[in-house]
Amino acid sequence: MSKEIANKQEPAINHEVKRIQLFTRLPLSALGKVAFWGFLITTILCAAIAGALTIFNGAPSRDIAIVTVLLVVTTILVATGMRWLQAIAILPSMYILYLLFVEPFVIESLADPKGPNGGYGHFIGDVVIIAAALIAFVANIGVVLQNYHRISRKKLRWFGPAFSIIGGMVVGALFIGALAPSPAPATVATLQAPQMLAGKGVPTSVNMGMAGAPTSVSQLQQPATTAHVDHFTLTAQTAQITLSSGVTVPAWTFNGTAPGPMLHVRQGDEVVVTLVNHLSFGVTIHWHGVRVPNASDGVAGVTQDAVKSGQSYVYRFTALDAGTYWYHSHQFSFEETANGLFGALVVDPTTPTLHADIDESVALHTWNGADNQTIYTMNATGGTLNQTARPGQWVRLRIINTAETSSGNPQLLTLVGVPFQVVSLDGHDLHGPQWLNETPLPIGTAQRYDIYFQMPAHGPITLVTNGDNQSYLHAPALVIGQGSAPAKLPAIGQWFDLTSYGSNTASPTITPQSHFAATYNIALGNQMGTSLGRSGMTYSMNGKVFPDTGMIMVKEGQIVKLHFDNQTTLYHPMHLHGHVFTVLEQNGKPLTGSPVYQDTVLVPPHATYDVAFIANNPGIWMLHCHNFLHANWGMDMMVMYNVSTPYTVGTVSGNFPD
Ligand code: C2O
Ligand code: CU
């Protein structure tokens, strides 16, 4: 009888259990309450972080919304222990995890921790979100298990919450822990000082001069003048440069900023600059594009010894030519210029040729962010630079490319909002410049473009660059006048072509018909090989790498022609110190527009460029590719006037110009 009753009761119990499994809310254990509060607080925190990230870093709010909703659901689940909700929640949380790991933004974020906006929040935001999703997911499983145990063995009511808390935290922590080494800090504390090369094949002491020549570099000084003197002091020192909110890079600078102080002088002035070195390694200053006396050219190992830590050096020259120039270190130029040792030099003409109400220089520079990410900047701003201007005012912008893009391609610049003229290249005025509309200006490393325009009645004018991209970037940008940069930027059209721009009514100093004392063919190549004792991709001139590239011997008064023949698929901005090139031909075709004078010619891949110069500045002058990576791996030679030098390049002196 009793057995029968017992048997009859079985189905009733089973029925009760099924009903509980589906609908009944079970009371929370003490541990469950802890879990509930933990999840509630995490939910609120996550929502707050998510909102802040959206506002300040522009991180996608979609992820934040998803995770916040997930946490809200989890909190409710823990609070109520309702199993039917549980079943519904498990699927979306798996889906969210799938999205988080497979969606490109996570992969992008891991590869590019600063995110597309140059902020660090994107990455931290993703870590928080993924960790939160993992915790929620494990918690969901925990609640399911809790319910299972409650029904089968009521004693184990603590199991689910304990599993939720401990399991969720462990999984979340493991995830963050696994990623902890990768999130790069927003600030890198120090830069590695340029390393002296050592070992076999590294030159110990190479003298670039002509032994026994009648003149030495040291004698080629600025003669005494009665000109007005401009004195400047440039102190090489370390600094932290803030490129945008939250992005700070360590730098070597002149006077604490990069670009260093803008030196503004008048044509005919004598410029006297004292370089004081507070860095721990040698530096120099080269006056790029300026026809200085050789002793002031700033090339370590050729015209001087690198100025050692704690020492100083005085540069003196007359500002012979008006225009936009720049200065940079020429000791370990590859590292020193890239890391901030540069600035602008502007020489105003004795008789002004253009009226400008606003005259500004803009240095395009790239910085190495965390994880070797390239940050494009204008005057050390990765975001928007602002320049006030009123309608009707005339503006001259002097754009200097101090950067090196990783591809070596020129950066393309354009002005959005008003037609503009290119009034000078490398500081030298163009003749009869036409008005251009959103024309992309290809600017090679070390080159300068001066552009000129009038502020329109309404709206701002924006200077944009493509960095190394197929389209223009929204940042960095220079916004001139009231308002903000346009939301939609133009597509990149037909590039500016210096060989056919401006009017041909003026004749150049040198024409293809001039009498040339000599013509030098310079084949620009690249091949695997060795340079200064290192093996790798070398960049050659006529098949040789520095210091074996030989030299071009010239005599004062000669007109010398150089024929660059680029046999590579890369651009080479070829620069000669102390002289100005007259551009003769590109790919064998003479110029049809204004005469063009440059100190740096951008030789395109598989193109030829013919330039000529008047040998009117005795000394030993570098002729090199201004892509410093190429110069560092061989692409340098000397133009020589039978001059000797007391300085040497190599490990004995510690001088390495590039
Ligand atoms: Cu601007 Cu030899 O360099
Ligand atoms: Cu090059």
PDB file of C-alpha atoms and ligand atoms in Angstrom, residues 286 288 326 328 330 446 575 577 622 624 626 628, ligand 1:
ATOM      1  CA  HIS A 286      72.109  72.096 -42.053  1.00  0.00           C
ATOM      2  CA  HIS A 288      68.380  73.239 -46.375  1.00  0.00           C
ATOM      3  CA  TRP A 326      64.211  74.887 -43.490  1.00  0.00           C
ATOM      4  CA  HIS A 328      67.606  70.150 -39.784  1.00  0.00           C
ATOM      5  CA  HIS A 330      72.814  66.500 -40.584  1.00  0.00           C
ATOM      6  CA  ALA A 446      62.313  68.335 -48.167  1.00  0.00           C
ATOM      7  CA  HIS A 575      68.982  67.312 -53.138  1.00  0.00           C
ATOM      8  CA  HIS A 577      73.614  71.384 -50.886  1.00  0.00           C
ATOM      9  CA  MET A 622      76.462  66.652 -50.486  1.00  0.00           C
ATOM     10  CA  HIS A 624      71.839  62.869 -51.899  1.00  0.00           C
ATOM     11  CA  HIS A 626      66.380  63.228 -49.145  1.00  0.00           C
ATOM     12  CA  PHE A 628      66.836  59.610 -45.381  1.00  0.00           C
TER      13      PHE A 628
HETATM   14 CU1  C2O B   1      67.944  68.658 -46.165  1.00  0.00          CU
HETATM   15 CU2  C2O B   1      71.533  66.992 -46.989  1.00  0.00          CU
HETATM   16  O1  C2O B   1      69.735  67.790 -46.548  1.00  0.00           O
END
